[in-house]
Short mmCIF file of C-alpha atoms in Angstrom, two decimals:
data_model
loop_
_atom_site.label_atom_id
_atom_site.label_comp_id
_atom_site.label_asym_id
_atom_site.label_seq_id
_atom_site.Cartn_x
_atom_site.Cartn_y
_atom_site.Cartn_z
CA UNK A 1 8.45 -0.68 -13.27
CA UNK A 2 9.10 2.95 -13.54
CA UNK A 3 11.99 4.22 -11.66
CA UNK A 4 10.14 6.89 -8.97
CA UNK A 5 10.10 8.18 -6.15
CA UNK A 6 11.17 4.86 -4.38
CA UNK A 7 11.04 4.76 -0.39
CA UNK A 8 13.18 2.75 2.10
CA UNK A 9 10.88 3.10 5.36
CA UNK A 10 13.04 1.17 8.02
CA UNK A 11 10.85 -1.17 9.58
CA UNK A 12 9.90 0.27 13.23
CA UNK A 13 6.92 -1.70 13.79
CA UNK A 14 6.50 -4.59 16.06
CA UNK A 15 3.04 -5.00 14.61
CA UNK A 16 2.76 -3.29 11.48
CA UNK A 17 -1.03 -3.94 11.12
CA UNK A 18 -1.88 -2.64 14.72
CA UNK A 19 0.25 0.62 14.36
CA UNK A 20 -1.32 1.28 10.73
CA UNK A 21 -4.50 1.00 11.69
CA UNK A 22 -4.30 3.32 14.55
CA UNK A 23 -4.01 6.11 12.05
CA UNK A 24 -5.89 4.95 9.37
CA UNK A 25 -9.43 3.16 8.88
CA UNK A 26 -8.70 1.12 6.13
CA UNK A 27 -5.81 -1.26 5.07
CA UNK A 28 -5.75 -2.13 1.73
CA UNK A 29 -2.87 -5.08 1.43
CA UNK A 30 -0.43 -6.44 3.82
CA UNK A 31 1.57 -9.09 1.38
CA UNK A 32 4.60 -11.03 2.50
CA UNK A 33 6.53 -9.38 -0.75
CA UNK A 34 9.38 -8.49 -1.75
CA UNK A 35 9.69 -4.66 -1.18
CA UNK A 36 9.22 -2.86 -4.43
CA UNK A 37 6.16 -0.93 -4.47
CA UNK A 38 6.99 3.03 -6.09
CA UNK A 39 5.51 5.64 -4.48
CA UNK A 40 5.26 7.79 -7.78
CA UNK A 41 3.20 4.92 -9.55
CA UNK A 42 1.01 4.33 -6.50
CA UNK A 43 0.31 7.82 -6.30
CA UNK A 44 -0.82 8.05 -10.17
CA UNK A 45 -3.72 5.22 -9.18
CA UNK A 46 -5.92 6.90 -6.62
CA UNK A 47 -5.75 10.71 -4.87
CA UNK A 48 -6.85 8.84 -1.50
CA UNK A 49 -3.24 6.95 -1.17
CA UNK A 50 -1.49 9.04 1.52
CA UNK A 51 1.16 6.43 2.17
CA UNK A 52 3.40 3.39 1.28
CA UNK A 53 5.74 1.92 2.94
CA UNK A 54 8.81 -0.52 1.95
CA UNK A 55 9.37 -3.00 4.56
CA UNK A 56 11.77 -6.16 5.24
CA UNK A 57 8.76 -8.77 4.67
CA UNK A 58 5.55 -6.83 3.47
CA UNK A 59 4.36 -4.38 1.45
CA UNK A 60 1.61 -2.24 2.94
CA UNK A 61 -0.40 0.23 1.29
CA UNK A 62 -2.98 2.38 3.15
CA UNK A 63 -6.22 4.79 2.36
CA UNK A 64 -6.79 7.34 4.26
CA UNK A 65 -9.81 8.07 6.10
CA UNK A 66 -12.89 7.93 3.85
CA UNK A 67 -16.79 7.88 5.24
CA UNK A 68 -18.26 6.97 1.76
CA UNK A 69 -18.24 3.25 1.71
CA UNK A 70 -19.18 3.14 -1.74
CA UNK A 71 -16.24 4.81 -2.34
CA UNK A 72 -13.94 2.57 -0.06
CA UNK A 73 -14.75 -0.10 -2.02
CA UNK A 74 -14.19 1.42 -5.62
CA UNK A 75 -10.49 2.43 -4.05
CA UNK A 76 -10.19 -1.02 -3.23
CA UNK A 77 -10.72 -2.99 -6.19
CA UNK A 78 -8.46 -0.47 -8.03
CA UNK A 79 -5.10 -0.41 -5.98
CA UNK A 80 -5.85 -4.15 -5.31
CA UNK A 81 -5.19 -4.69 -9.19
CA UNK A 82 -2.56 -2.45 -8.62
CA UNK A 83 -0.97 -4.20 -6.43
CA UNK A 84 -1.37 -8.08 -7.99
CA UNK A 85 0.01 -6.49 -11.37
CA UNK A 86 2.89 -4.78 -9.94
CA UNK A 87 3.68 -7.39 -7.15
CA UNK A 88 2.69 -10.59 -9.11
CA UNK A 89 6.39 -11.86 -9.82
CA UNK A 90 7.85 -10.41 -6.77
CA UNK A 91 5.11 -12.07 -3.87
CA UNK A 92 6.31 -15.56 -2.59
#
């Protein structure tokens, strides 16, 4: 991977998916990983990524709020592959 702008987020959450989806309407992946998702690359794959986090036991990547399903879903499929190219030799 590129070295980026890599975040350490201390994990605060005692449930990571409840307090993520208080802010946000969609969750894209929660994947008991290795944390090693960069910020700079994840950026580079879709405007709508507002956030990732580095955490103990998953890696979590969130859209912000979007009302165009159609476009939800195109967002999707791309960070998804994202994510299973970038994470594929670090997931359990």
């Amino acid at each position: 991977m590129q070295s980026g702008a890599k975040k350490n987020i201390k994990d605060n959450y005692e449930d990571i998916a409840e307090n993520l989806s208080s802010d946000y309407d969609v969750i894209i992946s929660l994947k008991q990983c290795t944390p090693v998702i960069e910020e700079a690359d994840v950026q580079k794959i879709s405007q709508c990524i507002t956030r990732s986090y580095n955490i103990s036991k998953y890696s979590v990547v969130t859209l912000q709020k979007i009302t165009d399903i159609t476009k939800v879903n195109k967002e999707i499929k791309k960070v998804n592959f994202f994510l299973t190219y970038k994470l594929s030799t670090k997931c359990h």
